[in-house]
PDB file of C-alpha atoms in Angstrom:
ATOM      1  CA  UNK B   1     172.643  88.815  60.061  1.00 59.00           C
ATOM      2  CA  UNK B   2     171.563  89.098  56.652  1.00 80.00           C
ATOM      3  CA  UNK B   3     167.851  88.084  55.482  1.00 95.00           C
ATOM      4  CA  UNK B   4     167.542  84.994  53.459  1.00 95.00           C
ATOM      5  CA  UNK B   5     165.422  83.511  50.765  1.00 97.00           C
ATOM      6  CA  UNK B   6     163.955  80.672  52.422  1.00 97.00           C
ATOM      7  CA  UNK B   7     163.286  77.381  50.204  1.00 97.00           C
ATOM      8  CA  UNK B   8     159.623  77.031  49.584  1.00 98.00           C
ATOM      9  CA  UNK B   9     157.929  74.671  52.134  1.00 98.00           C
ATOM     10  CA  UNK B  10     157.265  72.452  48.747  1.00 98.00           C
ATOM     11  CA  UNK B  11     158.184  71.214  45.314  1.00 97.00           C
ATOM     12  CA  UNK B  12     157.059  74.475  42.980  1.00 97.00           C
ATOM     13  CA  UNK B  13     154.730  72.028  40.720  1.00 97.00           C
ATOM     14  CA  UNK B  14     153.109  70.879  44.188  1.00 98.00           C
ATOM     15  CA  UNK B  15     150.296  73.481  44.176  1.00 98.00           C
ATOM     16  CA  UNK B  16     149.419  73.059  40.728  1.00 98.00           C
ATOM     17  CA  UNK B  17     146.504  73.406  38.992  1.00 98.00           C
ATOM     18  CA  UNK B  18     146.094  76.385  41.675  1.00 98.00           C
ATOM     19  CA  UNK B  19     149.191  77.803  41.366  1.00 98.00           C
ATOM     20  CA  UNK B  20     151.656  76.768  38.469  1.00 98.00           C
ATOM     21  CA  UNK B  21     155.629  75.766  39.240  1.00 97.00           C
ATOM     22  CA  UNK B  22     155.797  78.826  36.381  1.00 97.00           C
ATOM     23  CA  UNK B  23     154.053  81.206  38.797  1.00 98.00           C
ATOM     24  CA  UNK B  24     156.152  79.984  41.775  1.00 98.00           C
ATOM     25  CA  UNK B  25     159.465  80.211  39.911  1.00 97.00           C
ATOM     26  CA  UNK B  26     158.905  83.724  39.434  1.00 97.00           C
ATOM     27  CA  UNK B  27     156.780  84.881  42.854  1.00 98.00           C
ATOM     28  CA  UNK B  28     159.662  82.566  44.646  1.00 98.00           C
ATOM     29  CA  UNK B  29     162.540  82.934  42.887  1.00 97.00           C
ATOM     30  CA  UNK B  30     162.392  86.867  41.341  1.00 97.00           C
ATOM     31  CA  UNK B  31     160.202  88.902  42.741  1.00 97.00           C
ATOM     32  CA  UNK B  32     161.102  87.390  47.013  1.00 98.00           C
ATOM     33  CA  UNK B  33     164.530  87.110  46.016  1.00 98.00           C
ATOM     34  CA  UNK B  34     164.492  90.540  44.871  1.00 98.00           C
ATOM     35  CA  UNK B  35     162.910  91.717  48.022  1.00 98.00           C
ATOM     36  CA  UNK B  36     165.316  89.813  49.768  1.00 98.00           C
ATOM     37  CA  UNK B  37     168.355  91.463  47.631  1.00 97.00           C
ATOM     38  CA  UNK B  38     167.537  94.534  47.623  1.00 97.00           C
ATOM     39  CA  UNK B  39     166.719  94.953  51.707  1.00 97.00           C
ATOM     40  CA  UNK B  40     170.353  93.347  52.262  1.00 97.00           C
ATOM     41  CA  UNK B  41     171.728  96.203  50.568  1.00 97.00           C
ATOM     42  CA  UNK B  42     169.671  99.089  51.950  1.00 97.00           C
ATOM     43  CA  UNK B  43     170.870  97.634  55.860  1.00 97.00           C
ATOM     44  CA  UNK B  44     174.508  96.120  55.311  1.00 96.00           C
ATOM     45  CA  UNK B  45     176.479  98.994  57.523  1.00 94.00           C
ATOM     46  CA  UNK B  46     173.332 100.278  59.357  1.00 94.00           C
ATOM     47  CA  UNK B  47     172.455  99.875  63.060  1.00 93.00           C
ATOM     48  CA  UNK B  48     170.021  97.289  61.940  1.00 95.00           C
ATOM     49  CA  UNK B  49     171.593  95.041  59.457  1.00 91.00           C
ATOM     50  CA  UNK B  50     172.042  92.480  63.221  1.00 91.00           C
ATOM     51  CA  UNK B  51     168.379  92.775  63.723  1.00 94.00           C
ATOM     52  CA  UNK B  52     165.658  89.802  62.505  1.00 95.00           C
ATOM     53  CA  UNK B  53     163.108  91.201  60.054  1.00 96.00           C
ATOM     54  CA  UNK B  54     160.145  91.022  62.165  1.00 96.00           C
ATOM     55  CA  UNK B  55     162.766  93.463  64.635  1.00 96.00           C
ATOM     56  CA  UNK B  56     163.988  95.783  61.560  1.00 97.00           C
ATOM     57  CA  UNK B  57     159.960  96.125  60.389  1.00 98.00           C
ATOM     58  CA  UNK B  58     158.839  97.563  63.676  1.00 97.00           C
ATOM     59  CA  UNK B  59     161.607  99.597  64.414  1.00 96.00           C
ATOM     60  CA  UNK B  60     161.174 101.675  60.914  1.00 97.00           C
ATOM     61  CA  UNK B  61     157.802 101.494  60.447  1.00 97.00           C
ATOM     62  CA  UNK B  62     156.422 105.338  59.937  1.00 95.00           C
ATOM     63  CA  UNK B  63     159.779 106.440  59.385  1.00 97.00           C
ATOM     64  CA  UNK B  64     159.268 107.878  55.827  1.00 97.00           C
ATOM     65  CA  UNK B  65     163.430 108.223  55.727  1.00 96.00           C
ATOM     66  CA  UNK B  66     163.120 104.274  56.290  1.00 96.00           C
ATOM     67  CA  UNK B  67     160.520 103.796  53.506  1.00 98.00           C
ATOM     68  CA  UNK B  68     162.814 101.621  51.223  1.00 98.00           C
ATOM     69  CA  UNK B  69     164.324  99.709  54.302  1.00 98.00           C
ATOM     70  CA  UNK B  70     160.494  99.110  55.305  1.00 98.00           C
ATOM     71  CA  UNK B  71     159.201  98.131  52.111  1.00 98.00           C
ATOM     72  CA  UNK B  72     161.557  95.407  50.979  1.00 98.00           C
ATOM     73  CA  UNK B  73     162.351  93.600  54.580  1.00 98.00           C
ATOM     74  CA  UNK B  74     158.331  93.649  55.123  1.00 98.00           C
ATOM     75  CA  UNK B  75     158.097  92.308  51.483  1.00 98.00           C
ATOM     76  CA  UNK B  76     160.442  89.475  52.409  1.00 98.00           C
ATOM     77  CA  UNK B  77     158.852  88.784  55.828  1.00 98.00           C
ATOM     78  CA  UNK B  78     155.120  88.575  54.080  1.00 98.00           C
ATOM     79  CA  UNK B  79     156.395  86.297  51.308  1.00 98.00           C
ATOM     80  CA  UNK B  80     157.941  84.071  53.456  1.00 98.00           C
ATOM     81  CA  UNK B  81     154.725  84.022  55.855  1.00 98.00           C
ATOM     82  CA  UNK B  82     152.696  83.319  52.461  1.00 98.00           C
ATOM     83  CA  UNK B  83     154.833  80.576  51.663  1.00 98.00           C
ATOM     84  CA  UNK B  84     153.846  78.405  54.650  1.00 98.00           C
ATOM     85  CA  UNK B  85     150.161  79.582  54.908  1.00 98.00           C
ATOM     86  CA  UNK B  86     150.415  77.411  51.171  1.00 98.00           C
ATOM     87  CA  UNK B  87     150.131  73.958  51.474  1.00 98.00           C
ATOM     88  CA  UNK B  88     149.351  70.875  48.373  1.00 98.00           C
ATOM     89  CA  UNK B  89     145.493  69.092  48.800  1.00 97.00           C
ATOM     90  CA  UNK B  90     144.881  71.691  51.791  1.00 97.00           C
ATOM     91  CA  UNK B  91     142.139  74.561  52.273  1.00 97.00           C
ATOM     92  CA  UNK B  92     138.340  73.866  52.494  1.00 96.00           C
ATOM     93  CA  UNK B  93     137.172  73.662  56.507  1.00 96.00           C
ATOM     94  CA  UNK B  94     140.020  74.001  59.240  1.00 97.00           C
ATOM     95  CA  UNK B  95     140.434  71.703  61.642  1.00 94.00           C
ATOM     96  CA  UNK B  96     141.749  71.949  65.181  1.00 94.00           C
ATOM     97  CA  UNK B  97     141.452  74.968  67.433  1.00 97.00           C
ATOM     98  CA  UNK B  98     141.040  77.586  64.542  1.00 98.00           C
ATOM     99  CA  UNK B  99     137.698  76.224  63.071  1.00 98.00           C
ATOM    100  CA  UNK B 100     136.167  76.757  66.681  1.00 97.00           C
ATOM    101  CA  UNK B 101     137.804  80.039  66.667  1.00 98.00           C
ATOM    102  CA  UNK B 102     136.582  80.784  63.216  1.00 98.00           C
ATOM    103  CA  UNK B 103     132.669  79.769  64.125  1.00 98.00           C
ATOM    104  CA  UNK B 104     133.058  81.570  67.511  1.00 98.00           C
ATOM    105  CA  UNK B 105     134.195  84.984  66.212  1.00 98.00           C
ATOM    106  CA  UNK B 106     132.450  84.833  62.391  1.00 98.00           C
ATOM    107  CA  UNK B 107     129.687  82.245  63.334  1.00 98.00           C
ATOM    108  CA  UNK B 108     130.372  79.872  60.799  1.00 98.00           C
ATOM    109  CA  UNK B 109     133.466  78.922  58.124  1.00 98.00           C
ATOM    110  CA  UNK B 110     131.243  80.210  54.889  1.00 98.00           C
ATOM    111  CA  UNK B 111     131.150  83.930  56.799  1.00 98.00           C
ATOM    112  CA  UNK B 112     134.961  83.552  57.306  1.00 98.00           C
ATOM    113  CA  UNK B 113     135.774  82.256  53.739  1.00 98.00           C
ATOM    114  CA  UNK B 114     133.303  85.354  52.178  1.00 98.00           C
ATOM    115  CA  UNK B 115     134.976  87.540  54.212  1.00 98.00           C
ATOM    116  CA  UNK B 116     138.629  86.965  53.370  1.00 98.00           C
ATOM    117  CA  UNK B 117     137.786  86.413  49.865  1.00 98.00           C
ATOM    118  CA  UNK B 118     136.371  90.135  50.011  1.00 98.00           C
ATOM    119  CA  UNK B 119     139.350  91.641  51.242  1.00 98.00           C
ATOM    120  CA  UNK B 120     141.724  90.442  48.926  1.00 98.00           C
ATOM    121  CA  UNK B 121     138.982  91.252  46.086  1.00 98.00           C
ATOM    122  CA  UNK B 122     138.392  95.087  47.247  1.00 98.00           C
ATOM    123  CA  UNK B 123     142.281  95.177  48.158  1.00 97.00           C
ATOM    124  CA  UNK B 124     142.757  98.337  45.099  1.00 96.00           C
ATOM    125  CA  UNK B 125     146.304  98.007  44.054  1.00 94.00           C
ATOM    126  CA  UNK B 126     148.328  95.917  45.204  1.00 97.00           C
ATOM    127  CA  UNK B 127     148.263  94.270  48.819  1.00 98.00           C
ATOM    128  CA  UNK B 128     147.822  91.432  51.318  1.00 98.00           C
ATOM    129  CA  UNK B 129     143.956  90.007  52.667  1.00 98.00           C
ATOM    130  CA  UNK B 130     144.976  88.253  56.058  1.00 98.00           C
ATOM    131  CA  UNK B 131     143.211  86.845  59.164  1.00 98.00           C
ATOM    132  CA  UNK B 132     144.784  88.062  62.198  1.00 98.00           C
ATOM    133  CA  UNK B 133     144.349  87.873  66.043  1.00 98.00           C
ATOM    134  CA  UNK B 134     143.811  90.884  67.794  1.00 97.00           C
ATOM    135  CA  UNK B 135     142.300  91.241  71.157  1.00 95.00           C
ATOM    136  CA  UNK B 136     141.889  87.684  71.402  1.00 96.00           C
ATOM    137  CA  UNK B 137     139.495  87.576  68.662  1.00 97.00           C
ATOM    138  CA  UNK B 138     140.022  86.565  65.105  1.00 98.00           C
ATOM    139  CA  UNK B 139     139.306  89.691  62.398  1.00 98.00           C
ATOM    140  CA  UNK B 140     140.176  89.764  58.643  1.00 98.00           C
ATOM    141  CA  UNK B 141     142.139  92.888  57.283  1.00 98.00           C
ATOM    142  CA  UNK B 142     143.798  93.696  54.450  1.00 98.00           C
ATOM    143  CA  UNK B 143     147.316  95.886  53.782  1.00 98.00           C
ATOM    144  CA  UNK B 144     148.298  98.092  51.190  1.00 97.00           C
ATOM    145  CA  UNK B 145     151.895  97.591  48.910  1.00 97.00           C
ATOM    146  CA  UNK B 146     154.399  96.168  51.748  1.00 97.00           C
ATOM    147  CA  UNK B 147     152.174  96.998  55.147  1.00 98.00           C
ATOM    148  CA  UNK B 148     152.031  94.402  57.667  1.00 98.00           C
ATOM    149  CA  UNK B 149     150.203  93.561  60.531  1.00 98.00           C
ATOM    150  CA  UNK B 150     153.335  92.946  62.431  1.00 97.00           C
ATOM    151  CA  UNK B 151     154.058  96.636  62.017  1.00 98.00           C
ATOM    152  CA  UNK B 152     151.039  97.811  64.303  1.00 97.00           C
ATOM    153  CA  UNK B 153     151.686  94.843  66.903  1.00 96.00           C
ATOM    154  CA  UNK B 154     149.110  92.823  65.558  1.00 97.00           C
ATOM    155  CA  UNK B 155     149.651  88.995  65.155  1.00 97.00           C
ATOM    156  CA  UNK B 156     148.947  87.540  61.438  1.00 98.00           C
ATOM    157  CA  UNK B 157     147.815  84.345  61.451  1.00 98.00           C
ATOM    158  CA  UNK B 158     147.215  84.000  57.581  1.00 98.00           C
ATOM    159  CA  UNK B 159     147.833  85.860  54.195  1.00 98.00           C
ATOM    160  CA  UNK B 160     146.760  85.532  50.654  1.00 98.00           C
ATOM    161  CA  UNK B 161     149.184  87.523  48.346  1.00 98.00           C
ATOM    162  CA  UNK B 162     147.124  89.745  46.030  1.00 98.00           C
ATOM    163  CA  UNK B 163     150.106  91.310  44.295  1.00 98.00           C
ATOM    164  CA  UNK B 164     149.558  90.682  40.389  1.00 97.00           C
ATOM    165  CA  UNK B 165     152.466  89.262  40.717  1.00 96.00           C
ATOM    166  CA  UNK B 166     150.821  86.088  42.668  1.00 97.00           C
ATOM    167  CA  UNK B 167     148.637  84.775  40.389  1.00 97.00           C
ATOM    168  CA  UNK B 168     148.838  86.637  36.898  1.00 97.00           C
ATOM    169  CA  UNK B 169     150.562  84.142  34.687  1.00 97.00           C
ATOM    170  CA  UNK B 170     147.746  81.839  35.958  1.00 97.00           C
ATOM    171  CA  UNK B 171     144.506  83.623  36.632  1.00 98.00           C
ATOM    172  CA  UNK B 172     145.435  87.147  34.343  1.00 96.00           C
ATOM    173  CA  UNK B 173     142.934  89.767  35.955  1.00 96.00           C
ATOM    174  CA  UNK B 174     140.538  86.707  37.723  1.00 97.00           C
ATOM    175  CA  UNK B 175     141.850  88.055  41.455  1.00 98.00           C
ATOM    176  CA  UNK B 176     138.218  86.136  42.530  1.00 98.00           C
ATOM    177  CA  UNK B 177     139.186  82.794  40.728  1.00 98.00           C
ATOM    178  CA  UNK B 178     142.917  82.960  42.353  1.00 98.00           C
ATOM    179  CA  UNK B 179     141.149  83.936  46.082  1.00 98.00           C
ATOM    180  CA  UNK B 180     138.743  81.012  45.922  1.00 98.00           C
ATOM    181  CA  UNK B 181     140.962  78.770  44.684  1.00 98.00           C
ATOM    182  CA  UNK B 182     143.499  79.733  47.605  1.00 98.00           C
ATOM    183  CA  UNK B 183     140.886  79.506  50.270  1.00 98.00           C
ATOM    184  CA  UNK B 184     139.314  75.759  48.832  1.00 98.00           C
ATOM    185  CA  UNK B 185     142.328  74.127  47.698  1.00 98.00           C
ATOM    186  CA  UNK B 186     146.018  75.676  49.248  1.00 98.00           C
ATOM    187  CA  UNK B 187     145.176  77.018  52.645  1.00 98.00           C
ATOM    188  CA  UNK B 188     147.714  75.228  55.363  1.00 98.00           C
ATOM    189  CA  UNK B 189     145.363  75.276  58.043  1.00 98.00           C
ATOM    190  CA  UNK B 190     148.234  73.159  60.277  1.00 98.00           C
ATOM    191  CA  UNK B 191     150.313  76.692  59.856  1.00 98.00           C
ATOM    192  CA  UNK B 192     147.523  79.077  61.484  1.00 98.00           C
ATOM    193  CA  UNK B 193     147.158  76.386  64.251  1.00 98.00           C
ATOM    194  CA  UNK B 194     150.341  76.638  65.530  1.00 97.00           C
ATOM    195  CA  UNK B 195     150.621  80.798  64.799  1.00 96.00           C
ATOM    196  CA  UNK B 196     147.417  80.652  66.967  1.00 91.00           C
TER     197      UNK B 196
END
């Protein structure tokens, strides 16, 4: 069963001014597709090229003879998990069972928003800032290159890309601007209700 690029969830002009159809066309259509590509080959023969991603990511996870395997199907899986944690006149406060999550475990949205917003901002390199549920109770991490939190049984409930590659064309080295503008404007809070 071979991965696939999935369609984004919208038009690529739909998150624009945030993010511009130019950005999209090349996060979407180059750099996931190339992911994508490129894990197809490394598993079409191998005892896993049957397995789902989210499968194939825990099962080679550590394995530094895996590395390759690991890097692009967890690159796949986390771009098409960013895709739908993106959504057009979206962000600001949550609604539904995550904002009372959100003020129970950070005591308030502003704490949460700060927080996230840090951890893509002190992400060095390249990486992932995500809110995740572990233990029951909502924490915000952040993953270097292709890591995951699927990969250490953790359940991800929201990313922000922080690859240059996300928001370059439109932010150029303004990783802040691009995080805020994420978190007030593009944030499919719908998404991390149901993944909650």
């Amino acid at each position: 069963m071979p991965l696939t690029l999935p369609d984004l969830p919208f038009p690529k002009n739909a998150l624009a001014p945030y993010l511009s159809d130019r950005t999209l066309e090349f996060h979407h259509d180059k750099h996931h597709k190339a992911y994508v590509d490129n894990a197809n080959k490394l598993l079409a023969g191998t005892e896993l090229d049957k397995e789902d991603a989210e499968t194939i990511i825990k099962k080679v996870a550590g394995d530094p003879s895996k590395a390759a395997i690991f890097n692009n199907v967890a690159q796949a899986w986390n771009h098409s998990f960013y895709w739908n944690c993106l959504k057009p006149k979206a962000g600001g406060r949550p609604t539904g069972q995550i904002a009372q999550k959100i003020d129970a475990d950070f005591g308030s949205y502003e704490k949460f928003a700060e927080e996230l917003k840090n951890a893509g901002i002190t992400q060095f390199g390249s990486g992932w800032a995500w809110l995740v549920l572990k233990n029951g109770k909502l924490e915000i991490t952040k993953t270097l290159n292709a890591d995951t939190p699927i990969a250490h049984g953790i359940n991800p409930l929201l990313t922000v890309d922080v690859w240059e590659h996300a928001y370059y064309l439109d932010y150029q080295n303004r990783r802040p601007d691009y995080l805020q503008a994420v978190i007030d404007n593009l944030i499919n809070w719908d998404f991390v209700n149901s993944r909650l």
